[in-house]
Coordinates of C-alpha atoms in Angstrom, one line a residue:
M1417 CA 0.6 -41.9 8.4
K1418 CA 2.5 -43.0 5.3
R1419 CA -0.5 -42.2 3.1
A1420 CA -0.8 -38.7 4.6
F1421 CA 2.9 -38.1 3.9
V1422 CA 2.4 -39.1 0.2
I1423 CA -0.6 -36.8 -0.2
A1424 CA 1.4 -33.9 1.4
L1425 CA 4.4 -34.6 -0.8
S1426 CA 2.2 -34.8 -3.9
W1427 CA 0.5 -31.5 -3.0
A1428 CA 3.9 -29.8 -2.5
L1429 CA 5.2 -31.0 -5.8
S1430 CA 2.1 -29.8 -7.6
I1431 CA 2.6 -26.3 -6.1
G1432 CA 6.2 -26.4 -7.2
L1433 CA 5.0 -27.1 -10.8
L1434 CA 2.4 -24.3 -10.7
T1435 CA 4.8 -21.6 -9.5
A1436 CA 8.6 -21.9 -10.1
T1437 CA 11.7 -19.9 -10.4
A1438 CA 14.2 -20.8 -13.0
A1439 CA 17.6 -19.7 -14.1
T1440 CA 16.9 -20.2 -17.8
P1441 CA 13.8 -18.4 -19.3
P1442 CA 11.5 -20.5 -21.4
K1443 CA 11.2 -19.7 -25.1
P1444 CA 7.9 -17.9 -25.9
G1445 CA 5.7 -20.3 -27.9
S1446 CA 7.5 -23.5 -26.6
T1447 CA 5.3 -26.2 -25.0
C1448 CA 4.6 -26.2 -21.3
A1449 CA 3.0 -28.9 -19.1
K1450 CA 0.0 -27.4 -17.2
L1451 CA -2.4 -24.5 -18.0
G1452 CA -1.8 -21.6 -15.6
Q1453 CA 1.7 -22.8 -14.6
T1454 CA 4.0 -19.8 -14.0
L1455 CA 7.8 -19.5 -14.1
T1456 CA 9.8 -16.4 -13.0
T1457 CA 13.3 -15.6 -14.1
A1458 CA 15.3 -12.4 -14.5
K1459 CA 12.3 -10.5 -13.0
I1460 CA 10.0 -11.7 -15.9
K1461 CA 7.0 -13.9 -15.1
Y1462 CA 6.0 -16.4 -17.8
T1463 CA 2.6 -18.1 -17.9
C1464 CA 1.5 -21.3 -19.5
I1465 CA -1.4 -20.4 -21.8
K1466 CA -3.6 -22.2 -24.3
S1467 CA -2.9 -21.4 -28.0
G1468 CA -5.2 -23.3 -30.3
K1469 CA -5.0 -26.9 -29.0
K1470 CA -1.5 -26.5 -27.5
L1471 CA -0.2 -25.3 -24.2
V1472 CA 2.6 -22.9 -24.7
W1473 CA 4.6 -20.3 -22.7
D1474 CA 3.6 -16.7 -23.3
K1475 CA 6.0 -13.8 -23.9
G1476 CA 6.3 -13.0 -20.2
V1477 CA 5.5 -9.9 -18.2
A1478 CA 8.1 -7.8 -16.3
I1479 CA 7.5 -7.9 -12.6
K1480 CA 7.4 -4.4 -11.1
Q1481 CA 9.6 -4.3 -8.1
E1482 CA 7.9 -3.0 -4.9
L1483 CA 9.6 -1.5 -2.0
Q1484 CA 9.9 -4.1 0.8
K1485 CA 12.2 -2.9 3.5
P1486 CA 11.9 -3.5 7.2
N1487 CA 10.9 -0.6 9.5
L1488 CA 12.5 -1.4 12.8
M1489 CA 11.2 1.3 15.1
P1490 CA 12.7 1.8 18.5
P1491 CA 10.2 1.6 21.4
L1492 CA 9.3 5.0 22.6
S1493 CA 9.6 4.0 26.2
S1494 CA 13.4 3.5 25.6
I1495 CA 14.0 7.1 24.5
N1496 CA 15.1 9.8 26.9
T1497 CA 15.0 13.2 25.4
D1498 CA 14.6 16.8 26.4
L1499 CA 12.7 17.5 23.2
S1500 CA 8.9 17.7 23.2
S1501 CA 8.3 14.1 22.2
P1502 CA 10.2 10.8 21.9
V1503 CA 8.6 10.3 18.5
I1504 CA 10.9 13.0 17.1
V1505 CA 14.0 11.1 18.3
A1506 CA 12.5 7.7 17.2
G1507 CA 12.4 9.1 13.6
Y1508 CA 16.1 10.0 13.9
Q1509 CA 17.1 6.6 15.3
A1510 CA 15.2 4.6 12.7
L1511 CA 16.6 6.7 9.9
H1512 CA 20.2 6.2 11.1
S1513 CA 19.6 2.5 11.7
A1514 CA 18.7 2.3 8.0
L1515 CA 21.7 4.5 6.9
S1516 CA 24.1 2.3 8.9
K1517 CA 23.0 -0.8 6.9
L1518 CA 23.5 0.7 3.4
P1519 CA 26.0 -0.7 0.9
S1520 CA 29.2 1.3 1.1
T1521 CA 29.7 1.6 -2.6
P1522 CA 29.5 5.4 -3.4
A1523 CA 26.6 6.7 -5.6
T1524 CA 27.8 7.7 -9.0
N1525 CA 24.8 9.7 -10.3
M1526 CA 26.0 13.2 -9.3
N1527 CA 28.5 15.3 -11.2
Y1528 CA 30.0 18.2 -9.2
L1529 CA 30.9 21.6 -10.7
I1530 CA 32.8 23.5 -8.0
D1531 CA 34.2 27.0 -8.3
T1532 CA 37.8 27.3 -7.1
G1533 CA 36.8 29.9 -4.5
V1534 CA 34.9 27.4 -2.3
D1535 CA 36.5 26.0 0.8
P1536 CA 37.6 22.4 0.1
T1537 CA 36.6 21.3 3.6
I1538 CA 33.0 22.4 2.9
V1539 CA 33.1 20.7 -0.5
A1540 CA 34.2 17.4 1.1
F1541 CA 31.4 17.7 3.7
M1542 CA 28.9 18.4 0.9
K1543 CA 29.9 15.4 -1.2
E1544 CA 29.8 13.1 1.8
R1545 CA 26.3 14.1 2.9
I1546 CA 24.9 14.1 -0.7
D1547 CA 26.4 10.6 -1.2
L1548 CA 24.8 9.3 2.0
L1549 CA 21.3 10.5 1.1
S1550 CA 21.8 9.3 -2.5
R1551 CA 22.7 5.8 -1.3
F1552 CA 19.6 5.7 0.9
Y1553 CA 17.3 6.6 -1.9
L1554 CA 18.9 4.4 -4.5
D1555 CA 18.8 1.5 -2.1
S1556 CA 15.1 2.0 -1.7
F1557 CA 14.5 2.7 -5.4
P1558 CA 17.0 0.5 -7.3
A1559 CA 15.3 1.0 -10.6
L1560 CA 15.5 4.8 -10.3
K1561 CA 17.5 6.2 -13.1
V1562 CA 18.5 9.8 -12.4
S1563 CA 21.6 11.8 -13.1
G1564 CA 22.4 15.3 -11.8
K1565 CA 24.7 18.2 -11.5
A1566 CA 25.6 20.0 -8.3
Y1567 CA 27.0 23.5 -8.7
F1568 CA 28.7 25.1 -5.7
Y1569 CA 30.0 28.8 -6.0
P1570 CA 31.0 31.5 -3.5
N1571 CA 28.8 34.6 -3.3
S1572 CA 31.6 36.6 -4.8
N1573 CA 31.1 34.6 -8.1
F1574 CA 27.4 34.0 -7.9
S1575 CA 26.9 35.8 -11.2
A1576 CA 29.0 33.3 -13.1
M1577 CA 27.0 30.4 -11.7
S1578 CA 23.8 32.2 -12.5
K1579 CA 24.9 32.8 -16.1
I1580 CA 25.7 29.1 -16.5
L1581 CA 22.3 28.0 -15.2
K1582 CA 20.4 30.5 -17.4
E1583 CA 22.2 29.2 -20.4
T1584 CA 21.9 25.5 -19.7
L1585 CA 18.5 25.0 -18.1
D1586 CA 15.7 23.7 -20.3
A1587 CA 12.8 25.9 -21.2
S1588 CA 10.4 24.6 -18.6
S1589 CA 13.0 25.0 -15.8
L1590 CA 13.7 28.6 -16.7
V1591 CA 10.0 29.6 -16.0
G1592 CA 10.1 31.6 -12.8
N1593 CA 13.7 30.8 -12.1
I1594 CA 15.3 33.6 -14.0
E1595 CA 13.8 36.1 -11.5
M1596 CA 14.8 33.9 -8.6
L1597 CA 18.4 33.8 -9.7
D1598 CA 18.5 37.5 -10.3
S1599 CA 17.2 38.1 -6.8
K1600 CA 19.7 35.9 -5.2
E1601 CA 22.5 37.4 -7.3
A1602 CA 21.6 40.9 -6.0
R1603 CA 21.6 39.7 -2.4
A1604 CA 24.9 37.8 -2.9
K1605 CA 26.6 41.1 -3.9
V1606 CA 25.7 42.9 -0.6
E1607 CA 25.3 40.2 2.1
E1608 CA 28.5 38.5 3.1
G1609 CA 26.7 35.9 5.2
F1610 CA 24.1 35.0 2.5
F1611 CA 24.0 31.2 1.8
G1612 CA 21.6 28.7 0.5
G1613 CA 20.8 26.5 -2.5
G1614 CA 18.1 25.4 -4.9
A1615 CA 16.7 22.4 -6.7
I1616 CA 15.9 24.2 -9.9
G1617 CA 14.8 21.6 -12.4
Y1618 CA 16.5 20.1 -15.4
D1619 CA 19.2 21.2 -17.9
K1620 CA 19.1 20.7 -21.6
S1621 CA 20.9 17.4 -21.3
G1622 CA 18.2 16.0 -19.0
D1623 CA 20.3 16.2 -15.8
S1624 CA 18.5 17.3 -12.6
I1625 CA 20.1 20.4 -11.2
I1626 CA 20.9 21.5 -7.7
F1627 CA 23.1 24.5 -6.7
F1628 CA 24.7 26.0 -3.5
Y1629 CA 26.3 29.3 -2.6
M1630 CA 28.0 30.7 0.4
G1631 CA 29.7 33.8 1.7
K1632 CA 33.2 34.1 3.1
N1633 CA 31.8 34.3 6.6
N1634 CA 29.9 31.0 6.4
S1635 CA 31.4 27.8 7.8
L1636 CA 30.5 24.3 9.0
K1637 CA 30.2 25.7 12.5
Q1638 CA 26.8 27.0 11.5
L1639 CA 24.2 24.3 11.8
L1640 CA 22.0 25.8 9.1
V1641 CA 24.9 25.8 6.7
Q1642 CA 25.5 22.1 7.3
Q1643 CA 22.0 21.0 6.5
I1644 CA 21.5 22.8 3.2
F1645 CA 23.2 20.1 1.2
V1646 CA 20.9 17.3 2.2
H1647 CA 17.9 19.7 2.1
E1648 CA 18.3 20.5 -1.6
T1649 CA 19.3 16.9 -2.5
T1650 CA 16.0 15.8 -0.9
H1651 CA 14.2 18.0 -3.4
F1652 CA 16.4 16.4 -6.1
Y1653 CA 15.0 12.9 -5.2
Q1654 CA 11.4 14.1 -4.7
R1655 CA 11.4 15.3 -8.3
A1656 CA 13.1 12.2 -9.6
I1657 CA 10.7 9.8 -7.9
L1658 CA 7.5 11.7 -8.6
K1659 CA 8.6 13.1 -12.0
S1660 CA 7.2 16.4 -10.8
M1661 CA 6.9 18.5 -7.6
A1662 CA 3.2 19.0 -8.3
P1663 CA 1.7 16.1 -6.3
M1664 CA 3.1 17.5 -3.0
T1665 CA 1.6 20.1 -0.7
C1666 CA 4.0 22.8 0.7
W1667 CA 4.4 21.0 4.0
M1668 CA 5.3 17.8 2.2
R1669 CA 7.8 19.4 0.0
E1670 CA 9.7 21.7 2.3
G1671 CA 9.1 19.9 5.6
Q1672 CA 10.7 16.6 4.4
A1673 CA 13.7 18.6 3.2
V1674 CA 14.1 20.3 6.6
F1675 CA 13.7 17.1 8.6
L1676 CA 16.1 15.0 6.5
G1677 CA 18.5 18.0 6.3
M1678 CA 18.8 17.8 10.0
A1679 CA 18.5 14.1 10.6
V1680 CA 20.8 12.9 7.9
T1681 CA 23.4 15.6 8.5
A1682 CA 23.6 15.0 12.3
D1683 CA 25.9 12.1 13.0
T1684 CA 24.9 11.7 16.7
E1685 CA 21.6 12.0 18.6
K1686 CA 23.0 14.9 20.5
N1687 CA 23.8 16.8 17.3
F1688 CA 20.3 16.1 16.1
T1689 CA 18.8 17.5 19.3
D1690 CA 21.0 20.6 18.9
F1691 CA 19.9 20.9 15.3
W1692 CA 16.3 20.7 16.3
K1693 CA 16.5 23.3 19.0
H1694 CA 18.5 25.6 16.7
V1695 CA 16.1 25.4 13.7
Y1696 CA 13.2 25.7 16.1
S1697 CA 14.5 28.8 17.8
F1698 CA 15.4 30.3 14.5
G1699 CA 11.8 30.3 13.4
L1700 CA 10.5 31.8 16.6
V1701 CA 13.1 34.5 17.3
S1702 CA 13.5 35.7 13.7
N1703 CA 10.3 37.7 13.8
E1704 CA 9.0 35.6 10.8
P1705 CA 5.5 37.0 10.0
S1706 CA 4.2 33.6 9.0
M1707 CA 4.9 32.2 12.6
K1708 CA 2.8 34.9 14.4
N1709 CA -0.1 32.4 15.2
Y1710 CA 2.2 29.5 16.0
Y1711 CA 1.8 29.8 19.8
S1712 CA -1.9 30.9 19.8
Y1713 CA -3.4 28.2 17.6
S1714 CA -5.6 25.6 19.3
E1715 CA -5.6 21.9 18.3
N1716 CA -8.7 22.6 16.2
D1717 CA -7.0 25.5 14.5
W1718 CA -4.2 23.2 13.4
Y1719 CA -6.7 20.6 12.2
E1720 CA -8.3 23.3 10.0
W1721 CA -4.9 24.5 8.9
L1722 CA -3.9 21.0 7.8
K1723 CA -7.1 20.6 5.7
Q1724 CA -6.5 24.0 4.1
Q1725 CA -3.1 22.9 2.9
E1726 CA -4.7 20.5 0.5
T1727 CA -5.6 23.5 -1.7
H1728 CA -2.9 26.0 -0.8
L1729 CA -1.1 27.1 -3.9
L1730 CA 2.3 25.6 -4.5
F1731 CA 3.6 29.0 -5.7
D1732 CA 3.5 30.2 -2.1
C1733 CA 5.6 27.7 -0.2
D1734 CA 8.3 30.1 0.9
P1735 CA 6.8 31.4 4.2
Y1736 CA 8.8 29.8 7.0
L1737 CA 5.7 28.3 8.6
Y1738 CA 5.6 25.6 5.9
Y1739 CA 9.2 24.6 6.6
H1740 CA 8.7 24.6 10.3
T1741 CA 5.3 22.9 10.5
G1742 CA 6.3 20.5 7.7
M1743 CA 9.4 19.6 9.7
L1744 CA 7.1 18.6 12.6
I1745 CA 4.7 16.6 10.4
W1746 CA 7.6 14.6 8.9
S1747 CA 9.2 14.0 12.3
Y1748 CA 5.8 12.4 13.2
I1749 CA 5.7 10.3 10.0
Y1750 CA 9.3 9.1 10.3
G1751 CA 9.0 8.5 14.1
T1752 CA 5.6 6.7 13.8
Y1753 CA 5.9 4.8 10.5
G1754 CA 9.6 4.7 9.8
P1755 CA 11.9 5.8 7.0
Y1756 CA 11.2 3.0 4.5
K1757 CA 7.5 3.6 4.9
A1758 CA 8.1 7.2 4.0
N1759 CA 9.9 6.0 0.9
E1760 CA 7.0 3.7 0.1
F1761 CA 4.6 6.6 0.4
F1762 CA 6.5 8.4 -2.4
N1763 CA 6.6 5.2 -4.4
E1764 CA 2.8 4.9 -4.1
I1765 CA 2.2 8.5 -5.1
S1766 CA 4.4 8.0 -8.2
K1767 CA 1.9 5.4 -9.5
F1768 CA -0.7 8.1 -10.1
P1769 CA -0.5 10.3 -13.2
V1770 CA 0.3 14.0 -12.8
D1771 CA -2.6 16.3 -13.6
N1772 CA -0.8 18.9 -15.7
T1773 CA -3.7 21.3 -15.6
L1774 CA -3.6 21.4 -11.8
A1775 CA 0.2 21.6 -11.9
K1776 CA 0.1 24.7 -14.1
E1777 CA -2.3 26.3 -11.6
G1778 CA -0.1 25.4 -8.6
I1779 CA -2.9 23.3 -7.0
P1780 CA -1.7 20.2 -5.0
Q1781 CA -3.1 16.9 -6.3
S1782 CA -5.1 14.5 -4.2
S1783 CA -3.2 11.4 -5.1
W1784 CA -1.0 11.7 -2.1
K1785 CA -4.0 11.2 0.2
K1786 CA -4.9 7.9 -1.4
A1787 CA -1.2 6.9 -1.2
Y1788 CA -1.1 7.9 2.5
E1789 CA -4.0 5.5 3.3
V1790 CA -2.5 2.6 1.3
V1791 CA 0.9 2.9 2.8
F1792 CA 0.3 4.0 6.4
G1793 CA -3.0 2.2 6.8
V1794 CA -4.9 5.2 8.1
K1795 CA -7.0 7.9 6.4
V1796 CA -5.4 11.3 6.2
D1797 CA -8.3 12.9 7.9
D1798 CA -7.9 10.6 10.9
D1799 CA -4.2 11.3 11.2
Y1800 CA -4.9 15.0 10.9
R1801 CA -6.4 14.9 14.4
K1802 CA -3.2 13.2 15.8
L1803 CA -1.0 15.6 13.8
A1804 CA -2.9 18.6 15.1
K1805 CA -2.4 17.6 18.7
F1806 CA 1.3 16.8 17.9
I1807 CA 1.9 20.3 16.5
F1808 CA -0.1 21.9 19.3
D1809 CA 2.0 20.1 21.9
E1810 CA 5.2 21.0 20.1
A1811 CA 4.2 24.7 20.0
Q1812 CA 3.5 24.7 23.8
W1813 CA 6.9 23.1 24.4
G1814 CA 8.5 25.8 22.2
K1815 CA 6.6 28.5 24.1
K1816 CA 8.0 27.2 27.3
N1817 CA 11.6 26.7 26.1
F1818 CA 12.1 29.6 23.7

């Protein structure tokens, strides 16, 4: 028994020599004891190598930090809801469980440029929600370095904000966005209830830009007004993590922004349920042309639709169908795999280089499919079948209730 203990102790000590963590880093080129021995300090891994006839420490290699956060998903059997599926509520619950555990220190990476004509109550609400989402992303991506500017102007002064943006955006961000700003400015002049926002790219100083605008008839009593701040900030972090919007399909880009816009903004499960029903009914009662087949599609139709999105041009993401169906897909992802897995998904996509040729043509890149399999442990084509059924069932629920 004593001999066995000595052997075990010797083995443990040898392992300790081969892999160690130290407070003081070794000097590269200094002698070390055993070939292959490693020592990690300050996120740098040093290895004992052979140089000539000597064993010395190498220069060290920085350790890339991976996302390792728990995904504590509530059991679906514990969820009572009048929505179509407990999976939707599970996504909300898991997200808010993660949000409740965040460090309370405010994020400091956003600079706000607010026109004096904006209601201070709405400004305070905006900052609170942007800060909450920022702390969530920065907690998952501690090495992410991104600074931004958030503009917020009333419709009555939209032209002033538009002028600033046109003067300060970098050349690549101006492409296509001048026409967009002109179109919004024209609407702002004649529609008192016109509101919205945009994640428009970068300015000449390298800051990522988001902007918001509202009419005098808009208030926080309107659910769609509440969610716009998190919606556009989601795009802010999509771009920061991926360094481009190009790797995402339309449903990925807009659907995540819609889901998080509701889920992060709603501070109670009841509010989230109200949000869901409101956004849902909006898409169905607004006579939106892109939703005309929503009720009639079969499961197989949705399966084929999902496959088609892999090549659907990213210049055409505005039809409401991509927002609505994307919202459903992301509710499935958050409710099945959890919020930190969703963040790991984006982290995995970021490891692939952006194909600038495809990006210029507006063609989604296939890297997200590889990342999906790595992170979620299932091939996209296999999940397409489950997603098609999920969307079909949701549509039937909507047909019954709206």
